[in-house]
PDB file of C-alpha atoms in Angstrom:
ATOM      1  CA  MET A 278      45.887  70.550 153.065  1.00 37.00           C
ATOM      2  CA  LYS A 279      44.995  74.238 152.710  1.00 40.00           C
ATOM      3  CA  PRO A 280      43.568  75.269 149.303  1.00 42.00           C
ATOM      4  CA  TYR A 281      45.656  77.570 147.149  1.00 40.00           C
ATOM      5  CA  PRO A 282      44.579  81.207 147.361  1.00 47.00           C
ATOM      6  CA  LEU A 283      42.561  82.580 144.446  1.00 41.00           C
ATOM      7  CA  LYS A 284      45.486  84.674 143.211  1.00 47.00           C
ATOM      8  CA  LEU A 285      47.678  81.586 143.005  1.00 47.00           C
ATOM      9  CA  SER A 286      44.984  79.792 140.996  1.00 42.00           C
ATOM     10  CA  PHE A 287      45.008  82.617 138.455  1.00 43.00           C
ATOM     11  CA  PHE A 288      48.808  82.300 138.325  1.00 46.00           C
ATOM     12  CA  PHE A 289      48.638  78.618 137.401  1.00 47.00           C
ATOM     13  CA  LEU A 290      45.956  79.392 134.808  1.00 42.00           C
ATOM     14  CA  SER A 291      48.128  82.011 133.101  1.00 46.00           C
ATOM     15  CA  LEU A 292      51.124  79.688 133.321  1.00 48.00           C
ATOM     16  CA  PHE A 293      49.073  76.956 131.600  1.00 43.00           C
ATOM     17  CA  ILE A 294      48.107  79.381 128.836  1.00 43.00           C
ATOM     18  CA  LEU A 295      51.734  80.384 128.244  1.00 50.00           C
ATOM     19  CA  GLN A 296      52.988  76.817 128.302  1.00 49.00           C
ATOM     20  CA  ASN A 297      50.450  75.674 125.727  1.00 44.00           C
ATOM     21  CA  CYS A 298      50.570  78.635 123.363  1.00 47.00           C
ATOM     22  CA  ALA A 299      51.290  77.214 119.913  1.00 48.00           C
ATOM     23  CA  ASN A 300      51.717  80.538 118.104  1.00 68.00           C
ATOM     24  CA  VAL A 301      55.504  80.795 118.301  1.00 73.00           C
ATOM     25  CA  PRO A 302      56.905  83.157 115.639  1.00 76.00           C
ATOM     26  CA  GLY A 303      60.220  82.710 113.892  1.00 83.00           C
ATOM     27  CA  PRO A 304      63.453  84.061 115.431  1.00 87.00           C
ATOM     28  CA  GLY A 305      63.170  87.704 116.464  1.00 90.00           C
ATOM     29  CA  VAL A 306      63.043  90.255 119.269  1.00 92.00           C
ATOM     30  CA  TRP A 307      59.972  92.192 120.361  1.00 94.00           C
ATOM     31  CA  LYS A 308      60.388  95.018 122.842  1.00 94.00           C
ATOM     32  CA  ASN A 309      57.816  96.714 125.070  1.00 95.00           C
ATOM     33  CA  GLY A 310      54.706  97.685 123.087  1.00 94.00           C
ATOM     34  CA  LYS A 311      55.755  95.558 120.108  1.00 95.00           C
ATOM     35  CA  ILE A 312      55.097  92.385 122.108  1.00 96.00           C
ATOM     36  CA  ALA A 313      51.696  90.935 121.158  1.00 95.00           C
ATOM     37  CA  ALA A 314      49.107  92.320 123.576  1.00 95.00           C
ATOM     38  CA  GLY A 315      47.777  88.970 124.788  1.00 94.00           C
ATOM     39  CA  LYS A 316      51.216  87.485 125.313  1.00 94.00           C
ATOM     40  CA  ARG A 317      52.410  90.657 127.030  1.00 96.00           C
ATOM     41  CA  SER A 318      49.435  90.587 129.392  1.00 96.00           C
ATOM     42  CA  ASP A 319      50.194  86.980 130.330  1.00 96.00           C
ATOM     43  CA  PHE A 320      53.833  87.801 131.021  1.00 97.00           C
ATOM     44  CA  HIS A 321      52.831  90.763 133.175  1.00 97.00           C
ATOM     45  CA  GLU A 322      50.612  88.500 135.226  1.00 96.00           C
ATOM     46  CA  LEU A 323      53.586  86.245 135.870  1.00 95.00           C
ATOM     47  CA  THR A 324      55.934  89.084 136.793  1.00 97.00           C
ATOM     48  CA  ASP A 325      53.330  90.674 139.084  1.00 96.00           C
ATOM     49  CA  ASP A 326      53.128  87.435 141.051  1.00 95.00           C
ATOM     50  CA  ALA A 327      56.901  87.039 141.090  1.00 97.00           C
ATOM     51  CA  LEU A 328      57.440  90.580 142.358  1.00 97.00           C
ATOM     52  CA  ASN A 329      54.867  90.065 145.116  1.00 96.00           C
ATOM     53  CA  TRP A 330      56.613  86.905 146.296  1.00 97.00           C
ATOM     54  CA  LEU A 331      60.036  88.519 145.970  1.00 98.00           C
ATOM     55  CA  LYS A 332      58.929  91.507 148.022  1.00 97.00           C
ATOM     56  CA  ALA A 333      57.662  89.118 150.705  1.00 97.00           C
ATOM     57  CA  ASN A 334      60.992  87.241 150.560  1.00 97.00           C
ATOM     58  CA  ASN A 335      58.939  84.063 150.027  1.00 97.00           C
ATOM     59  CA  PHE A 336      61.537  81.604 148.806  1.00 96.00           C
ATOM     60  CA  LYS A 337      59.193  78.623 149.086  1.00 95.00           C
ATOM     61  CA  ARG A 338      56.679  80.182 146.675  1.00 95.00           C
ATOM     62  CA  MET A 339      59.442  81.333 144.324  1.00 96.00           C
ATOM     63  CA  LYS A 340      60.649  77.746 143.982  1.00 96.00           C
ATOM     64  CA  PHE A 341      57.475  76.898 142.022  1.00 95.00           C
ATOM     65  CA  ILE A 342      58.267  79.395 139.262  1.00 96.00           C
ATOM     66  CA  MET A 343      62.051  79.061 139.027  1.00 97.00           C
ATOM     67  CA  SER A 344      64.030  76.703 136.818  1.00 96.00           C
ATOM     68  CA  LYS A 345      65.594  73.531 138.197  1.00 96.00           C
ATOM     69  CA  GLU A 346      69.055  75.068 137.851  1.00 95.00           C
ATOM     70  CA  LEU A 347      68.083  78.234 139.705  1.00 96.00           C
ATOM     71  CA  ASN A 348      66.520  76.207 142.504  1.00 95.00           C
ATOM     72  CA  GLN A 349      69.727  74.220 142.859  1.00 95.00           C
ATOM     73  CA  ASP A 350      71.956  77.305 142.975  1.00 95.00           C
ATOM     74  CA  ARG A 351      73.028  77.888 146.579  1.00 94.00           C
ATOM     75  CA  TYR A 352      73.024  81.670 146.090  1.00 95.00           C
ATOM     76  CA  THR A 353      69.427  81.945 144.885  1.00 97.00           C
ATOM     77  CA  GLU A 354      67.861  82.309 148.317  1.00 97.00           C
ATOM     78  CA  GLN A 355      70.360  85.047 149.185  1.00 97.00           C
ATOM     79  CA  THR A 356      69.598  86.865 145.908  1.00 97.00           C
ATOM     80  CA  ILE A 357      65.862  86.742 146.636  1.00 97.00           C
ATOM     81  CA  GLU A 358      66.444  88.246 150.071  1.00 97.00           C
ATOM     82  CA  HIS A 359      68.589  90.952 148.486  1.00 97.00           C
ATOM     83  CA  ILE A 360      65.881  91.793 145.919  1.00 97.00           C
ATOM     84  CA  SER A 361      63.248  91.814 148.674  1.00 98.00           C
ATOM     85  CA  ASN A 362      65.133  94.540 150.509  1.00 97.00           C
ATOM     86  CA  TYR A 363      65.113  96.809 147.452  1.00 96.00           C
ATOM     87  CA  LEU A 364      61.448  96.169 146.682  1.00 97.00           C
ATOM     88  CA  ASN A 365      60.564  97.165 150.239  1.00 96.00           C
ATOM     89  CA  ASP A 366      62.714 100.304 150.122  1.00 93.00           C
ATOM     90  CA  ASN A 367      61.270 101.696 146.863  1.00 93.00           C
ATOM     91  CA  LYS A 368      58.298 101.351 144.554  1.00 95.00           C
ATOM     92  CA  TYR A 369      59.463  99.625 141.366  1.00 97.00           C
ATOM     93  CA  ALA A 370      58.017  99.885 137.860  1.00 97.00           C
ATOM     94  CA  LEU A 371      58.715  98.150 134.548  1.00 97.00           C
ATOM     95  CA  PHE A 372      61.558  99.799 132.630  1.00 96.00           C
ATOM     96  CA  ASP A 373      62.122  97.589 129.553  1.00 96.00           C
ATOM     97  CA  GLU A 374      60.852  94.163 128.506  1.00 97.00           C
ATOM     98  CA  TYR A 375      61.698  91.756 125.686  1.00 96.00           C
ATOM     99  CA  TYR A 376      60.058  88.699 124.187  1.00 96.00           C
ATOM    100  CA  ILE A 377      62.750  86.768 122.323  1.00 93.00           C
ATOM    101  CA  VAL A 378      62.759  83.799 120.007  1.00 92.00           C
ATOM    102  CA  ASN A 379      66.437  82.931 119.770  1.00 86.00           C
ATOM    103  CA  LYS A 380      68.164  82.070 116.525  1.00 81.00           C
ATOM    104  CA  TYR A 381      71.190  80.377 118.130  1.00 71.00           C
ATOM    105  CA  ASN A 382      71.405  77.909 121.004  1.00 72.00           C
ATOM    106  CA  ASP A 383      74.983  78.571 122.178  1.00 69.00           C
ATOM    107  CA  VAL A 384      75.015  82.352 122.642  1.00 65.00           C
ATOM    108  CA  ASP A 385      72.763  85.151 121.438  1.00 64.00           C
ATOM    109  CA  THR A 386      72.753  88.943 121.646  1.00 77.00           C
ATOM    110  CA  VAL A 387      69.992  91.561 121.703  1.00 83.00           C
ATOM    111  CA  ASN A 388      70.629  95.224 120.937  1.00 81.00           C
ATOM    112  CA  SER A 389      68.445  97.860 122.549  1.00 80.00           C
ATOM    113  CA  ASP A 390      66.852 100.182 120.008  1.00 73.00           C
ATOM    114  CA  ASN A 391      67.881 103.408 121.752  1.00 72.00           C
ATOM    115  CA  ASN A 392      70.643 105.147 119.816  1.00 76.00           C
ATOM    116  CA  ASN A 393      71.949 107.376 122.580  1.00 87.00           C
ATOM    117  CA  ILE A 394      74.653 107.277 125.223  1.00 93.00           C
ATOM    118  CA  ASN A 395      72.746 104.575 127.132  1.00 93.00           C
ATOM    119  CA  HIS A 396      72.549 102.081 124.272  1.00 92.00           C
ATOM    120  CA  TYR A 397      73.059  98.581 125.675  1.00 93.00           C
ATOM    121  CA  MET A 398      73.219  94.945 124.624  1.00 91.00           C
ATOM    122  CA  LEU A 399      71.937  91.788 126.270  1.00 92.00           C
ATOM    123  CA  GLN A 400      74.129  88.733 125.879  1.00 87.00           C
ATOM    124  CA  TYR A 401      73.247  85.315 127.246  1.00 84.00           C
ATOM    125  CA  HIS A 402      74.662  81.813 126.869  1.00 82.00           C
ATOM    126  CA  ASN A 403      72.907  78.524 126.097  1.00 77.00           C
ATOM    127  CA  PRO A 404      69.463  80.129 125.839  1.00 82.00           C
ATOM    128  CA  GLN A 405      66.175  78.323 125.439  1.00 87.00           C
ATOM    129  CA  ARG A 406      64.378  79.044 122.159  1.00 89.00           C
ATOM    130  CA  GLU A 407      61.792  81.323 123.800  1.00 93.00           C
ATOM    131  CA  MET A 408      62.628  83.888 126.490  1.00 93.00           C
ATOM    132  CA  TYR A 409      61.010  86.830 128.191  1.00 97.00           C
ATOM    133  CA  ILE A 410      63.174  89.416 129.967  1.00 96.00           C
ATOM    134  CA  ALA A 411      61.865  92.216 132.184  1.00 98.00           C
ATOM    135  CA  PHE A 412      63.835  94.995 133.889  1.00 97.00           C
ATOM    136  CA  PHE A 413      62.432  97.056 136.771  1.00 98.00           C
ATOM    137  CA  LEU A 414      63.613 100.355 138.287  1.00 97.00           C
ATOM    138  CA  PRO A 415      62.468 102.498 141.205  1.00 95.00           C
ATOM    139  CA  ALA A 416      60.484 105.578 140.229  1.00 88.00           C
ATOM    140  CA  THR A 417      62.533 107.990 142.319  1.00 86.00           C
ATOM    141  CA  ALA A 418      66.017 107.587 143.764  1.00 89.00           C
ATOM    142  CA  ALA A 419      69.411 109.194 143.200  1.00 90.00           C
ATOM    143  CA  ASN A 420      70.994 105.745 143.296  1.00 96.00           C
ATOM    144  CA  LYS A 421      68.799 103.258 141.427  1.00 97.00           C
ATOM    145  CA  TRP A 422      69.179  99.479 141.605  1.00 97.00           C
ATOM    146  CA  MET A 423      67.806  97.464 138.685  1.00 97.00           C
ATOM    147  CA  ILE A 424      65.908  94.209 139.178  1.00 98.00           C
ATOM    148  CA  SER A 425      65.849  91.732 136.298  1.00 97.00           C
ATOM    149  CA  LEU A 426      63.685  88.669 135.720  1.00 97.00           C
ATOM    150  CA  VAL A 427      64.559  86.301 132.878  1.00 96.00           C
ATOM    151  CA  TYR A 428      61.942  83.704 131.936  1.00 97.00           C
ATOM    152  CA  SER A 429      62.800  80.757 129.685  1.00 95.00           C
ATOM    153  CA  LYS A 430      60.471  78.181 128.170  1.00 95.00           C
ATOM    154  CA  PHE A 431      61.735  74.714 129.129  1.00 95.00           C
ATOM    155  CA  ASP A 432      60.179  71.352 128.297  1.00 93.00           C
ATOM    156  CA  TYR A 433      58.560  71.613 131.744  1.00 93.00           C
ATOM    157  CA  GLY A 434      57.140  75.087 131.125  1.00 93.00           C
ATOM    158  CA  TRP A 435      57.939  78.793 131.526  1.00 95.00           C
ATOM    159  CA  LYS A 436      60.247  79.330 134.490  1.00 97.00           C
ATOM    160  CA  ILE A 437      62.479  82.100 135.817  1.00 97.00           C
ATOM    161  CA  SER A 438      65.962  81.067 134.686  1.00 96.00           C
ATOM    162  CA  GLU A 439      67.799  84.141 136.028  1.00 95.00           C
ATOM    163  CA  LEU A 440      67.057  86.883 138.536  1.00 95.00           C
ATOM    164  CA  ASP A 441      69.400  89.612 139.583  1.00 95.00           C
ATOM    165  CA  VAL A 442      69.700  93.067 141.128  1.00 96.00           C
ATOM    166  CA  GLY A 443      72.501  95.573 140.612  1.00 96.00           C
ATOM    167  CA  PRO A 444      73.297  99.301 140.565  1.00 97.00           C
ATOM    168  CA  TYR A 445      71.924 101.209 137.562  1.00 97.00           C
ATOM    169  CA  THR A 446      72.582 104.865 138.529  1.00 97.00           C
ATOM    170  CA  PHE A 447      74.555 106.899 141.029  1.00 97.00           C
ATOM    171  CA  ASN A 448      73.673 110.550 141.530  1.00 96.00           C
ATOM    172  CA  GLY A 449      70.994 110.058 138.883  1.00 95.00           C
ATOM    173  CA  LYS A 450      73.473 109.040 136.181  1.00 97.00           C
ATOM    174  CA  THR A 451      73.984 105.718 134.415  1.00 96.00           C
ATOM    175  CA  GLY A 452      77.377 104.104 133.849  1.00 97.00           C
ATOM    176  CA  PRO A 453      77.955 105.727 130.436  1.00 96.00           C
ATOM    177  CA  GLU A 454      76.754 109.114 131.748  1.00 97.00           C
ATOM    178  CA  LEU A 455      79.138 108.887 134.723  1.00 98.00           C
ATOM    179  CA  TYR A 456      81.943 107.918 132.339  1.00 98.00           C
ATOM    180  CA  LYS A 457      81.227 111.009 130.233  1.00 97.00           C
ATOM    181  CA  LEU A 458      81.204 113.142 133.392  1.00 98.00           C
ATOM    182  CA  ALA A 459      84.547 111.639 134.445  1.00 98.00           C
ATOM    183  CA  LYS A 460      86.094 112.546 131.083  1.00 98.00           C
ATOM    184  CA  ASP A 461      84.713 116.078 131.466  1.00 98.00           C
ATOM    185  CA  ASN A 462      86.262 116.203 134.970  1.00 98.00           C
ATOM    186  CA  TYR A 463      89.595 115.078 133.558  1.00 98.00           C
ATOM    187  CA  SER A 464      89.531 117.746 130.829  1.00 98.00           C
ATOM    188  CA  LYS A 465      89.213 120.352 133.614  1.00 97.00           C
ATOM    189  CA  ASN A 466      92.118 118.809 135.569  1.00 97.00           C
ATOM    190  CA  TYR A 467      89.698 117.588 138.247  1.00 98.00           C
ATOM    191  CA  LEU A 468      91.689 114.378 138.625  1.00 98.00           C
ATOM    192  CA  ILE A 469      90.182 113.083 141.895  1.00 98.00           C
ATOM    193  CA  ASP A 470      86.645 113.756 140.670  1.00 98.00           C
ATOM    194  CA  ALA A 471      87.515 111.887 137.464  1.00 98.00           C
ATOM    195  CA  VAL A 472      88.766 108.908 139.471  1.00 98.00           C
ATOM    196  CA  ASN A 473      85.717 108.896 141.761  1.00 98.00           C
ATOM    197  CA  ASN A 474      83.183 109.190 138.935  1.00 98.00           C
ATOM    198  CA  THR A 475      84.959 106.537 136.879  1.00 98.00           C
ATOM    199  CA  ALA A 476      84.802 104.226 139.904  1.00 97.00           C
ATOM    200  CA  LEU A 477      81.043 104.842 140.126  1.00 98.00           C
ATOM    201  CA  ALA A 478      80.661 104.287 136.384  1.00 97.00           C
ATOM    202  CA  ASN A 479      82.538 101.009 136.654  1.00 96.00           C
ATOM    203  CA  THR A 480      80.221  99.866 139.455  1.00 96.00           C
ATOM    204  CA  CYS A 481      77.044 100.373 137.424  1.00 95.00           C
ATOM    205  CA  MET A 482      78.375  99.590 133.940  1.00 94.00           C
ATOM    206  CA  ALA A 483      76.734  96.138 134.143  1.00 93.00           C
ATOM    207  CA  PRO A 484      73.634  96.564 136.337  1.00 94.00           C
ATOM    208  CA  VAL A 485      72.732  92.901 135.752  1.00 91.00           C
ATOM    209  CA  ASP A 486      74.839  90.012 134.466  1.00 89.00           C
ATOM    210  CA  ILE A 487      73.531  89.930 130.874  1.00 91.00           C
ATOM    211  CA  TRP A 488      73.647  93.719 130.383  1.00 93.00           C
ATOM    212  CA  GLN A 489      76.525  95.336 128.473  1.00 92.00           C
ATOM    213  CA  TYR A 490      77.180  98.937 127.518  1.00 93.00           C
ATOM    214  CA  GLY A 491      79.318  99.657 124.488  1.00 89.00           C
ATOM    215  CA  ALA A 492      81.600 101.963 126.482  1.00 90.00           C
ATOM    216  CA  GLU A 493      82.684  99.266 128.945  1.00 91.00           C
ATOM    217  CA  ASP A 494      86.095  98.428 127.439  1.00 91.00           C
ATOM    218  CA  SER A 495      86.959 102.091 126.894  1.00 95.00           C
ATOM    219  CA  LEU A 496      86.006 102.849 130.503  1.00 96.00           C
ATOM    220  CA  HIS A 497      88.374 100.193 131.861  1.00 94.00           C
ATOM    221  CA  THR A 498      91.263 101.607 129.823  1.00 96.00           C
ATOM    222  CA  PHE A 499      90.541 105.152 130.979  1.00 97.00           C
ATOM    223  CA  TYR A 500      90.191 104.035 134.610  1.00 96.00           C
ATOM    224  CA  GLY A 501      93.594 102.356 134.585  1.00 96.00           C
ATOM    225  CA  GLN A 502      95.166 105.457 133.052  1.00 97.00           C
ATOM    226  CA  ILE A 503      93.835 107.960 135.580  1.00 97.00           C
ATOM    227  CA  ILE A 504      94.389 105.668 138.588  1.00 96.00           C
ATOM    228  CA  ASN A 505      98.075 105.493 137.667  1.00 97.00           C
ATOM    229  CA  GLU A 506      98.179 109.261 137.195  1.00 97.00           C
ATOM    230  CA  ALA A 507      96.524 109.882 140.572  1.00 97.00           C
ATOM    231  CA  ASN A 508      98.895 107.471 142.313  1.00 95.00           C
ATOM    232  CA  ASP A 509     101.862 109.324 140.824  1.00 96.00           C
ATOM    233  CA  LYS A 510     100.521 112.734 141.822  1.00 95.00           C
ATOM    234  CA  TYR A 511      99.239 111.943 145.323  1.00 95.00           C
ATOM    235  CA  LYS A 512     101.521 109.862 147.530  1.00 93.00           C
ATOM    236  CA  PHE A 513      99.423 108.942 150.553  1.00 94.00           C
ATOM    237  CA  PRO A 514      99.649 109.942 153.286  1.00 95.00           C
ATOM    238  CA  TYR A 515      99.602 113.349 151.585  1.00 96.00           C
ATOM    239  CA  THR A 516     100.655 116.133 153.972  1.00 97.00           C
ATOM    240  CA  LEU A 517      98.846 119.482 153.778  1.00 97.00           C
ATOM    241  CA  ASN A 518     101.851 121.707 154.450  1.00 96.00           C
ATOM    242  CA  ALA A 519      99.795 124.892 154.054  1.00 95.00           C
ATOM    243  CA  ILE A 520      98.114 124.115 157.397  1.00 97.00           C
ATOM    244  CA  SER A 521     100.147 124.604 160.584  1.00 96.00           C
ATOM    245  CA  THR A 522      98.981 121.305 162.147  1.00 97.00           C
ATOM    246  CA  LYS A 523     100.101 119.366 159.033  1.00 97.00           C
ATOM    247  CA  PRO A 524      97.122 117.005 158.643  1.00 98.00           C
ATOM    248  CA  ARG A 525      97.809 114.063 156.321  1.00 98.00           C
ATOM    249  CA  ILE A 526      95.230 112.798 153.836  1.00 98.00           C
ATOM    250  CA  ILE A 527      95.284 109.005 153.744  1.00 97.00           C
ATOM    251  CA  ARG A 528      92.365 108.219 151.473  1.00 96.00           C
ATOM    252  CA  VAL A 529      89.714 109.831 149.211  1.00 97.00           C
ATOM    253  CA  PHE A 530      86.813 107.708 148.010  1.00 97.00           C
ATOM    254  CA  ASN A 531      83.056 107.667 147.320  1.00 97.00           C
ATOM    255  CA  GLN A 532      80.673 107.634 150.273  1.00 97.00           C
ATOM    256  CA  THR A 533      77.220 106.479 149.163  1.00 95.00           C
ATOM    257  CA  ASN A 534      73.908 107.066 150.935  1.00 93.00           C
ATOM    258  CA  LYS A 535      70.263 107.620 149.956  1.00 90.00           C
ATOM    259  CA  GLU A 536      71.000 111.155 148.719  1.00 93.00           C
ATOM    260  CA  GLY A 537      73.705 110.046 146.313  1.00 95.00           C
ATOM    261  CA  SER A 538      77.432 109.382 146.317  1.00 97.00           C
ATOM    262  CA  PHE A 539      79.901 112.043 147.459  1.00 98.00           C
ATOM    263  CA  PRO A 540      83.637 112.339 148.199  1.00 98.00           C
ATOM    264  CA  MET A 541      84.851 111.134 151.593  1.00 98.00           C
ATOM    265  CA  VAL A 542      88.250 112.390 152.780  1.00 98.00           C
ATOM    266  CA  HIS A 543      90.035 110.401 155.488  1.00 98.00           C
ATOM    267  CA  TYR A 544      92.931 112.198 157.146  1.00 98.00           C
ATOM    268  CA  LEU A 545      95.252 111.866 160.129  1.00 98.00           C
ATOM    269  CA  SER A 546      95.296 114.729 162.617  1.00 98.00           C
ATOM    270  CA  SER A 547      97.826 115.423 165.353  1.00 97.00           C
ATOM    271  CA  ILE A 548      95.050 117.056 167.385  1.00 98.00           C
ATOM    272  CA  ASN A 549      93.370 114.873 170.016  1.00 98.00           C
ATOM    273  CA  LEU A 550      89.927 113.927 168.702  1.00 98.00           C
ATOM    274  CA  LYS A 551      88.441 114.761 172.088  1.00 97.00           C
ATOM    275  CA  ASP A 552      89.321 118.414 171.461  1.00 98.00           C
ATOM    276  CA  THR A 553      86.385 118.813 169.088  1.00 98.00           C
ATOM    277  CA  ASP A 554      86.660 122.587 168.739  1.00 98.00           C
ATOM    278  CA  ALA A 555      90.277 122.327 167.617  1.00 98.00           C
ATOM    279  CA  ILE A 556      89.425 119.453 165.238  1.00 98.00           C
ATOM    280  CA  LYS A 557      86.619 121.498 163.685  1.00 98.00           C
ATOM    281  CA  ASN A 558      88.903 124.513 163.315  1.00 98.00           C
ATOM    282  CA  GLU A 559      91.540 122.401 161.579  1.00 98.00           C
ATOM    283  CA  ASN A 560      88.883 121.003 159.268  1.00 98.00           C
ATOM    284  CA  GLU A 561      87.796 124.540 158.331  1.00 98.00           C
ATOM    285  CA  GLN A 562      91.381 125.182 157.270  1.00 98.00           C
ATOM    286  CA  ILE A 563      91.405 121.975 155.211  1.00 98.00           C
ATOM    287  CA  ARG A 564      88.234 123.054 153.401  1.00 98.00           C
ATOM    288  CA  LYS A 565      89.912 126.340 152.423  1.00 97.00           C
ATOM    289  CA  VAL A 566      92.830 124.613 150.701  1.00 97.00           C
ATOM    290  CA  ILE A 567      91.362 121.308 149.475  1.00 97.00           C
ATOM    291  CA  GLY A 568      90.269 122.841 146.152  1.00 96.00           C
ATOM    292  CA  ASN A 569      93.860 123.929 145.485  1.00 96.00           C
ATOM    293  CA  ILE A 570      95.319 120.543 146.435  1.00 96.00           C
ATOM    294  CA  MET A 571      92.635 118.488 144.673  1.00 97.00           C
ATOM    295  CA  PRO A 572      90.959 120.763 142.094  1.00 97.00           C
ATOM    296  CA  GLY A 573      87.230 120.220 141.658  1.00 97.00           C
ATOM    297  CA  LEU A 574      86.712 118.251 144.861  1.00 97.00           C
ATOM    298  CA  ASP A 575      84.749 121.116 146.438  1.00 96.00           C
ATOM    299  CA  LYS A 576      82.730 121.965 143.311  1.00 95.00           C
ATOM    300  CA  ASP A 577      79.515 120.787 141.592  1.00 93.00           C
ATOM    301  CA  LYS A 578      78.271 118.491 144.361  1.00 95.00           C
ATOM    302  CA  LYS A 579      76.095 118.644 147.472  1.00 96.00           C
ATOM    303  CA  TYR A 580      78.582 117.423 150.056  1.00 97.00           C
ATOM    304  CA  VAL A 581      82.154 116.579 150.856  1.00 98.00           C
ATOM    305  CA  TYR A 582      82.524 114.295 153.889  1.00 98.00           C
ATOM    306  CA  TYR A 583      85.531 114.293 156.197  1.00 98.00           C
ATOM    307  CA  SER A 584      86.706 111.835 158.837  1.00 98.00           C
ATOM    308  CA  ALA A 585      89.598 112.790 161.131  1.00 98.00           C
ATOM    309  CA  PHE A 586      91.685 110.078 162.795  1.00 98.00           C
ATOM    310  CA  ASN A 587      94.514 110.077 165.318  1.00 97.00           C
ATOM    311  CA  VAL A 588      95.662 106.633 164.196  1.00 96.00           C
ATOM    312  CA  LYS A 589      95.367 105.056 160.777  1.00 93.00           C
ATOM    313  CA  PRO A 590      92.150 103.030 160.441  1.00 91.00           C
ATOM    314  CA  ARG A 591      92.482  99.265 160.083  1.00 85.00           C
ATOM    315  CA  SER A 592      90.212  96.666 158.539  1.00 82.00           C
ATOM    316  CA  ASP A 593      90.564  94.341 161.546  1.00 86.00           C
ATOM    317  CA  LYS A 594      90.107  96.928 164.303  1.00 84.00           C
ATOM    318  CA  GLU A 595      87.726  99.835 164.894  1.00 88.00           C
ATOM    319  CA  VAL A 596      89.505 103.102 165.667  1.00 93.00           C
ATOM    320  CA  ASP A 597      88.098 106.426 166.843  1.00 96.00           C
ATOM    321  CA  ARG A 598      87.213 109.064 164.285  1.00 97.00           C
ATOM    322  CA  PHE A 599      85.524 112.454 164.148  1.00 98.00           C
ATOM    323  CA  GLU A 600      83.162 112.917 161.210  1.00 98.00           C
ATOM    324  CA  MET A 601      82.257 116.234 159.595  1.00 98.00           C
ATOM    325  CA  THR A 602      80.236 117.309 156.551  1.00 98.00           C
ATOM    326  CA  ASP A 603      80.908 120.243 154.265  1.00 97.00           C
ATOM    327  CA  LYS A 604      77.517 121.124 152.769  1.00 97.00           C
ATOM    328  CA  LEU A 605      78.262 122.859 149.454  1.00 94.00           C
ATOM    329  CA  LYS A 606      74.703 123.381 148.183  1.00 81.00           C
TER     330      LYS A 606
END
């Protein structure tokens, strides 16, 4: 049998220290720098090892530090692979961390101490008495995905009881910030922008399972309202009668890439896609009128994407398209 590497030996040493620490305070929540220095250092040693193994997509090593329930979950290996992809795409750093001694054993809630638009709560069910929660974000990215590690102290030691990854920002804005932007869009009669930004806000309103923003219920109500309004105003396919070729818009949605998330307009054209010059000319005409048809769509963003089709796209069959980008900034 091969000996464990030195780094792994240090891991087991720190795990032993954490498992046998007798100084457990009464119920409470300690965040970031308020966590006792020695305990915080031990937790960081554990998360450093976990992140290294996650980045390497090393499921076999992760099994040693995960709870029995997490090991038995059939989706865990897939989640680890998912997290590995993000850790290899960006350099992650600690965002927020909590050491928690729970008061209740059925459900408990932690409130973040930031009193701004991004105030959030953590809610978890059937918690162990002691927990440590760490959230990680990439240093730079327009669209940030949050990684969370939840450690619980079981009778068999400290183990990761939950791990997750989910969208935290789009275009550099959190869920509540996107919701605010959507309401600003709506006040300007930028209905499609409001719908698109509310959809983005909805996607990152709960970046990980235990995370909750206070604006979540209000967002869902607003989203339903403006979706109904948009459906009443724009009956797709929506014909652009101001253009002689009468292109018909069939869909407007968010197209996300590494630069951010921007509107994508799908439309049907009567011009053969092989006639690229004519297709481009028609698209230039669409760009001239799109701001009148859908106010705000061509404002305050880097790009608007267009895809022209001769036949309506289908989910079960690939159809030809011609893609174009309107670079606004």
